[in-house]
């Protein structure tokens, strides 16, 4: 199955239209409430642009978002700048448009970083994941502040179905049953 390659502007449109301006609200087993909100300034990080450009602020946060929005930063710029890292994140770019469906039909896990093998560098509280057989989607969520039910995505990882470490983030973790799910439109 070959997926159409989307440019960064098309991926940004999906991010704005399907994810930003909404709260994805879950009730989980154990009386846990999770409210997920997506922010414009997190977009480049979720794409993995920090792996391409390092700490160059022109391509990160709201600056990177604005450069993509204006058409100044395109997918072929990533490839030209750092082909090796681009090849590593290309699978993430190819499946980024599936996050909305994953939020609707994925599974929830309480994430313990030190249970991963090898140990993950991602610090998160939960993962929403969706095993599509050929690949597994992972959206890592971190609590915004203590005592809050609000979480924001901190990482998006796609593992190939034939990757030897395909279960790195989900093996040995604590599965949570979703008892209720709703999407709330936010006023911007």
PDB file of C-alpha atoms in Angstrom:
ATOM      1  CA  UNK A   1       0.000   0.000   0.000  1.00  0.00           C
ATOM      2  CA  UNK A   2       1.626   3.231  -1.149  1.00  0.00           C
ATOM      3  CA  UNK A   3       0.473   6.403   0.543  1.00  0.00           C
ATOM      4  CA  UNK A   4       0.377   9.752  -1.219  1.00  0.00           C
ATOM      5  CA  UNK A   5       3.223  11.931   0.041  1.00  0.00           C
ATOM      6  CA  UNK A   6       1.890  15.127   1.545  1.00  0.00           C
ATOM      7  CA  UNK A   7       3.916  18.315   1.776  1.00  0.00           C
ATOM      8  CA  UNK A   8       4.300  20.081   5.129  1.00  0.00           C
ATOM      9  CA  UNK A   9       1.629  22.671   4.270  1.00  0.00           C
ATOM     10  CA  UNK A  10      -0.934  19.916   3.630  1.00  0.00           C
ATOM     11  CA  UNK A  11       0.000  18.210   6.902  1.00  0.00           C
ATOM     12  CA  UNK A  12      -0.341  21.566   8.691  1.00  0.00           C
ATOM     13  CA  UNK A  13      -3.834  22.052   7.225  1.00  0.00           C
ATOM     14  CA  UNK A  14      -4.846  18.658   8.633  1.00  0.00           C
ATOM     15  CA  UNK A  15      -3.349  19.582  12.026  1.00  0.00           C
ATOM     16  CA  UNK A  16      -5.243  22.894  12.139  1.00  0.00           C
ATOM     17  CA  UNK A  17      -8.555  21.554  10.819  1.00  0.00           C
ATOM     18  CA  UNK A  18      -8.750  18.224  12.658  1.00  0.00           C
ATOM     19  CA  UNK A  19      -6.754  18.713  15.871  1.00  0.00           C
ATOM     20  CA  UNK A  20      -6.278  22.356  16.897  1.00  0.00           C
ATOM     21  CA  UNK A  21      -9.282  24.159  18.350  1.00  0.00           C
ATOM     22  CA  UNK A  22     -10.668  20.965  19.888  1.00  0.00           C
ATOM     23  CA  UNK A  23     -10.395  19.158  23.175  1.00  0.00           C
ATOM     24  CA  UNK A  24     -10.324  15.373  23.024  1.00  0.00           C
ATOM     25  CA  UNK A  25     -11.830  14.285  26.322  1.00  0.00           C
ATOM     26  CA  UNK A  26     -11.494  10.748  27.692  1.00  0.00           C
ATOM     27  CA  UNK A  27     -12.764   9.010  30.772  1.00  0.00           C
ATOM     28  CA  UNK A  28     -10.580   6.022  31.593  1.00  0.00           C
ATOM     29  CA  UNK A  29     -10.895   3.108  33.981  1.00  0.00           C
ATOM     30  CA  UNK A  30      -9.793   4.045  37.491  1.00  0.00           C
ATOM     31  CA  UNK A  31     -11.752   7.324  37.310  1.00  0.00           C
ATOM     32  CA  UNK A  32      -9.054   9.068  35.283  1.00  0.00           C
ATOM     33  CA  UNK A  33      -9.995  12.069  33.137  1.00  0.00           C
ATOM     34  CA  UNK A  34      -7.714  13.069  30.275  1.00  0.00           C
ATOM     35  CA  UNK A  35      -8.283  16.174  28.166  1.00  0.00           C
ATOM     36  CA  UNK A  36      -5.974  16.494  25.163  1.00  0.00           C
ATOM     37  CA  UNK A  37      -5.304  19.846  23.503  1.00  0.00           C
ATOM     38  CA  UNK A  38      -3.068  20.438  20.469  1.00  0.00           C
ATOM     39  CA  UNK A  39      -1.063  23.664  20.161  1.00  0.00           C
ATOM     40  CA  UNK A  40       0.330  25.344  17.044  1.00  0.00           C
ATOM     41  CA  UNK A  41       3.764  25.736  18.655  1.00  0.00           C
ATOM     42  CA  UNK A  42       4.024  21.937  19.183  1.00  0.00           C
ATOM     43  CA  UNK A  43       3.450  21.075  15.521  1.00  0.00           C
ATOM     44  CA  UNK A  44       7.107  21.072  14.386  1.00  0.00           C
ATOM     45  CA  UNK A  45       8.172  18.989  17.377  1.00  0.00           C
ATOM     46  CA  UNK A  46       5.488  16.379  16.653  1.00  0.00           C
ATOM     47  CA  UNK A  47       6.814  16.183  13.086  1.00  0.00           C
ATOM     48  CA  UNK A  48      10.344  15.695  14.432  1.00  0.00           C
ATOM     49  CA  UNK A  49      11.908  18.785  12.836  1.00  0.00           C
ATOM     50  CA  UNK A  50      14.298  19.124  15.802  1.00  0.00           C
ATOM     51  CA  UNK A  51      16.051  16.018  14.432  1.00  0.00           C
ATOM     52  CA  UNK A  52      16.560  17.757  11.083  1.00  0.00           C
ATOM     53  CA  UNK A  53      17.520  21.258  12.253  1.00  0.00           C
ATOM     54  CA  UNK A  54      18.810  20.773  15.802  1.00  0.00           C
ATOM     55  CA  UNK A  55      18.179  23.816  17.974  1.00  0.00           C
ATOM     56  CA  UNK A  56      17.752  26.289  15.092  1.00  0.00           C
ATOM     57  CA  UNK A  57      14.761  28.299  16.340  1.00  0.00           C
ATOM     58  CA  UNK A  58      13.877  29.363  12.798  1.00  0.00           C
ATOM     59  CA  UNK A  59      12.458  25.861  12.230  1.00  0.00           C
ATOM     60  CA  UNK A  60      11.016  25.096  15.667  1.00  0.00           C
ATOM     61  CA  UNK A  61       8.019  26.180  17.725  1.00  0.00           C
ATOM     62  CA  UNK A  62       5.857  29.001  16.411  1.00  0.00           C
ATOM     63  CA  UNK A  63       8.646  30.142  14.019  1.00  0.00           C
ATOM     64  CA  UNK A  64       8.724  26.759  12.290  1.00  0.00           C
ATOM     65  CA  UNK A  65       4.927  26.687  12.231  1.00  0.00           C
ATOM     66  CA  UNK A  66       4.840  30.130  10.571  1.00  0.00           C
ATOM     67  CA  UNK A  67       7.523  29.107   8.026  1.00  0.00           C
ATOM     68  CA  UNK A  68       5.462  26.069   7.039  1.00  0.00           C
ATOM     69  CA  UNK A  69       2.237  28.113   6.972  1.00  0.00           C
ATOM     70  CA  UNK A  70       3.818  30.721   4.669  1.00  0.00           C
ATOM     71  CA  UNK A  71       5.219  28.021   2.364  1.00  0.00           C
ATOM     72  CA  UNK A  72       8.853  28.901   3.119  1.00  0.00           C
ATOM     73  CA  UNK A  73       9.548  25.475   4.629  1.00  0.00           C
ATOM     74  CA  UNK A  74       8.649  22.432   2.538  1.00  0.00           C
ATOM     75  CA  UNK A  75       9.267  18.727   2.740  1.00  0.00           C
ATOM     76  CA  UNK A  76      12.057  18.834   0.136  1.00  0.00           C
ATOM     77  CA  UNK A  77      13.903  21.430   2.331  1.00  0.00           C
ATOM     78  CA  UNK A  78      14.041  18.824   5.101  1.00  0.00           C
ATOM     79  CA  UNK A  79      15.484  16.209   2.771  1.00  0.00           C
ATOM     80  CA  UNK A  80      18.102  18.605   1.371  1.00  0.00           C
ATOM     81  CA  UNK A  81      19.169  19.803   4.824  1.00  0.00           C
ATOM     82  CA  UNK A  82      19.646  16.390   6.465  1.00  0.00           C
ATOM     83  CA  UNK A  83      18.810  13.368   4.308  1.00  0.00           C
ATOM     84  CA  UNK A  84      19.623  10.763   6.973  1.00  0.00           C
ATOM     85  CA  UNK A  85      17.346  12.273   9.611  1.00  0.00           C
ATOM     86  CA  UNK A  86      14.704  13.015   6.982  1.00  0.00           C
ATOM     87  CA  UNK A  87      14.635   9.318   6.081  1.00  0.00           C
ATOM     88  CA  UNK A  88      14.089   8.503   9.776  1.00  0.00           C
ATOM     89  CA  UNK A  89      11.103  10.867  10.162  1.00  0.00           C
ATOM     90  CA  UNK A  90       9.535  10.292   6.716  1.00  0.00           C
ATOM     91  CA  UNK A  91       7.288   7.490   8.083  1.00  0.00           C
ATOM     92  CA  UNK A  92       6.004   9.958  10.702  1.00  0.00           C
ATOM     93  CA  UNK A  93       5.219  12.553   8.024  1.00  0.00           C
ATOM     94  CA  UNK A  94       3.495   9.911   5.902  1.00  0.00           C
ATOM     95  CA  UNK A  95       1.147   8.859   8.714  1.00  0.00           C
ATOM     96  CA  UNK A  96       0.614  12.172  10.529  1.00  0.00           C
ATOM     97  CA  UNK A  97      -2.824  12.523   8.922  1.00  0.00           C
ATOM     98  CA  UNK A  98      -3.982   9.434  10.855  1.00  0.00           C
ATOM     99  CA  UNK A  99      -3.765  11.061  14.299  1.00  0.00           C
ATOM    100  CA  UNK A 100      -7.430  12.112  14.276  1.00  0.00           C
ATOM    101  CA  UNK A 101      -8.586   8.550  13.550  1.00  0.00           C
ATOM    102  CA  UNK A 102      -6.177   7.248  16.186  1.00  0.00           C
ATOM    103  CA  UNK A 103      -7.729   9.574  18.787  1.00  0.00           C
ATOM    104  CA  UNK A 104     -11.131   8.087  17.920  1.00  0.00           C
ATOM    105  CA  UNK A 105     -10.195   4.413  17.802  1.00  0.00           C
ATOM    106  CA  UNK A 106      -6.792   3.960  19.443  1.00  0.00           C
ATOM    107  CA  UNK A 107      -5.981   2.330  22.774  1.00  0.00           C
ATOM    108  CA  UNK A 108      -4.869   4.109  25.931  1.00  0.00           C
ATOM    109  CA  UNK A 109      -1.840   3.186  28.016  1.00  0.00           C
ATOM    110  CA  UNK A 110      -0.467   4.619  31.246  1.00  0.00           C
ATOM    111  CA  UNK A 111       3.163   5.058  30.230  1.00  0.00           C
ATOM    112  CA  UNK A 112       6.135   4.253  32.451  1.00  0.00           C
ATOM    113  CA  UNK A 113       9.323   5.394  30.719  1.00  0.00           C
ATOM    114  CA  UNK A 114      11.623   3.015  32.592  1.00  0.00           C
ATOM    115  CA  UNK A 115       9.593  -0.065  31.645  1.00  0.00           C
ATOM    116  CA  UNK A 116      10.623   0.339  28.012  1.00  0.00           C
ATOM    117  CA  UNK A 117      13.364  -1.766  26.479  1.00  0.00           C
ATOM    118  CA  UNK A 118      15.513  -0.081  25.408  1.00  0.00           C
ATOM    119  CA  UNK A 119      14.681   2.719  27.846  1.00  0.00           C
ATOM    120  CA  UNK A 120      12.863   5.566  26.144  1.00  0.00           C
ATOM    121  CA  UNK A 121      14.050   9.156  26.319  1.00  0.00           C
ATOM    122  CA  UNK A 122      10.432  10.323  25.967  1.00  0.00           C
ATOM    123  CA  UNK A 123       8.951  11.633  29.204  1.00  0.00           C
ATOM    124  CA  UNK A 124       5.176  11.166  29.056  1.00  0.00           C
ATOM    125  CA  UNK A 125       2.222  10.111  31.204  1.00  0.00           C
ATOM    126  CA  UNK A 126       0.097   8.310  28.610  1.00  0.00           C
ATOM    127  CA  UNK A 127       0.276   6.902  25.102  1.00  0.00           C
ATOM    128  CA  UNK A 128      -2.553   6.540  22.667  1.00  0.00           C
ATOM    129  CA  UNK A 129      -1.569   3.896  20.189  1.00  0.00           C
ATOM    130  CA  UNK A 130      -3.073   2.148  17.209  1.00  0.00           C
ATOM    131  CA  UNK A 131      -1.635  -1.067  15.801  1.00  0.00           C
ATOM    132  CA  UNK A 132      -2.334  -1.119  12.064  1.00  0.00           C
ATOM    133  CA  UNK A 133      -0.339  -4.370  11.492  1.00  0.00           C
ATOM    134  CA  UNK A 134       1.998  -2.798   8.897  1.00  0.00           C
ATOM    135  CA  UNK A 135       2.859  -0.032  11.376  1.00  0.00           C
ATOM    136  CA  UNK A 136       2.035   1.164  14.911  1.00  0.00           C
ATOM    137  CA  UNK A 137       1.124   4.766  15.693  1.00  0.00           C
ATOM    138  CA  UNK A 138       2.070   6.204  19.117  1.00  0.00           C
ATOM    139  CA  UNK A 139       1.005   9.605  20.466  1.00  0.00           C
ATOM    140  CA  UNK A 140       2.747  10.453  23.743  1.00  0.00           C
ATOM    141  CA  UNK A 141       0.907  12.745  26.178  1.00  0.00           C
ATOM    142  CA  UNK A 142       2.271  14.736  29.098  1.00  0.00           C
ATOM    143  CA  UNK A 143       0.285  16.429  31.850  1.00  0.00           C
ATOM    144  CA  UNK A 144       0.471  20.201  31.477  1.00  0.00           C
ATOM    145  CA  UNK A 145       0.654  20.914  35.208  1.00  0.00           C
ATOM    146  CA  UNK A 146       0.172  18.941  38.425  1.00  0.00           C
ATOM    147  CA  UNK A 147      -3.458  18.454  39.392  1.00  0.00           C
ATOM    148  CA  UNK A 148      -4.691  19.267  35.886  1.00  0.00           C
ATOM    149  CA  UNK A 149      -6.608  16.889  33.602  1.00  0.00           C
ATOM    150  CA  UNK A 150      -5.138  18.658  30.570  1.00  0.00           C
ATOM    151  CA  UNK A 151      -2.471  16.880  28.542  1.00  0.00           C
ATOM    152  CA  UNK A 152      -0.648  17.888  25.407  1.00  0.00           C
ATOM    153  CA  UNK A 153       1.046  15.681  22.832  1.00  0.00           C
ATOM    154  CA  UNK A 154       4.831  15.685  23.246  1.00  0.00           C
ATOM    155  CA  UNK A 155       5.846  13.102  20.669  1.00  0.00           C
ATOM    156  CA  UNK A 156       4.441  11.159  17.724  1.00  0.00           C
ATOM    157  CA  UNK A 157       6.248   7.960  16.769  1.00  0.00           C
ATOM    158  CA  UNK A 158       5.474   5.495  14.001  1.00  0.00           C
ATOM    159  CA  UNK A 159       7.115   2.079  14.127  1.00  0.00           C
ATOM    160  CA  UNK A 160       7.125  -0.286  11.179  1.00  0.00           C
ATOM    161  CA  UNK A 161       5.301  -3.571  11.768  1.00  0.00           C
ATOM    162  CA  UNK A 162       8.508  -5.496  11.072  1.00  0.00           C
ATOM    163  CA  UNK A 163      10.672  -3.339  13.400  1.00  0.00           C
ATOM    164  CA  UNK A 164      12.292  -5.602  16.012  1.00  0.00           C
ATOM    165  CA  UNK A 165      11.461  -2.997  18.664  1.00  0.00           C
ATOM    166  CA  UNK A 166       7.877  -2.502  17.447  1.00  0.00           C
ATOM    167  CA  UNK A 167       6.504  -3.105  20.980  1.00  0.00           C
ATOM    168  CA  UNK A 168       9.132  -0.975  22.758  1.00  0.00           C
ATOM    169  CA  UNK A 169       6.603   1.573  24.044  1.00  0.00           C
ATOM    170  CA  UNK A 170       3.661  -0.723  24.775  1.00  0.00           C
ATOM    171  CA  UNK A 171       5.123  -3.931  26.245  1.00  0.00           C
ATOM    172  CA  UNK A 172       4.878  -4.053  30.046  1.00  0.00           C
ATOM    173  CA  UNK A 173       2.758  -0.900  30.247  1.00  0.00           C
ATOM    174  CA  UNK A 174      -0.604  -0.434  31.970  1.00  0.00           C
ATOM    175  CA  UNK A 175      -3.593  -0.562  29.622  1.00  0.00           C
ATOM    176  CA  UNK A 176      -6.539   1.703  30.449  1.00  0.00           C
ATOM    177  CA  UNK A 177     -10.073   1.063  29.291  1.00  0.00           C
ATOM    178  CA  UNK A 178     -11.771   4.059  27.679  1.00  0.00           C
ATOM    179  CA  UNK A 179     -15.221   4.387  29.273  1.00  0.00           C
ATOM    180  CA  UNK A 180     -16.214   7.620  27.516  1.00  0.00           C
ATOM    181  CA  UNK A 181     -14.880   9.785  24.702  1.00  0.00           C
ATOM    182  CA  UNK A 182     -16.021  13.097  23.311  1.00  0.00           C
ATOM    183  CA  UNK A 183     -14.667  15.904  21.170  1.00  0.00           C
ATOM    184  CA  UNK A 184     -15.368  19.446  22.323  1.00  0.00           C
ATOM    185  CA  UNK A 185     -14.968  22.414  19.974  1.00  0.00           C
ATOM    186  CA  UNK A 186     -12.993  25.218  21.651  1.00  0.00           C
ATOM    187  CA  UNK A 187     -13.424  28.927  21.058  1.00  0.00           C
ATOM    188  CA  UNK A 188     -10.239  30.319  19.526  1.00  0.00           C
TER     189      UNK A 188
END
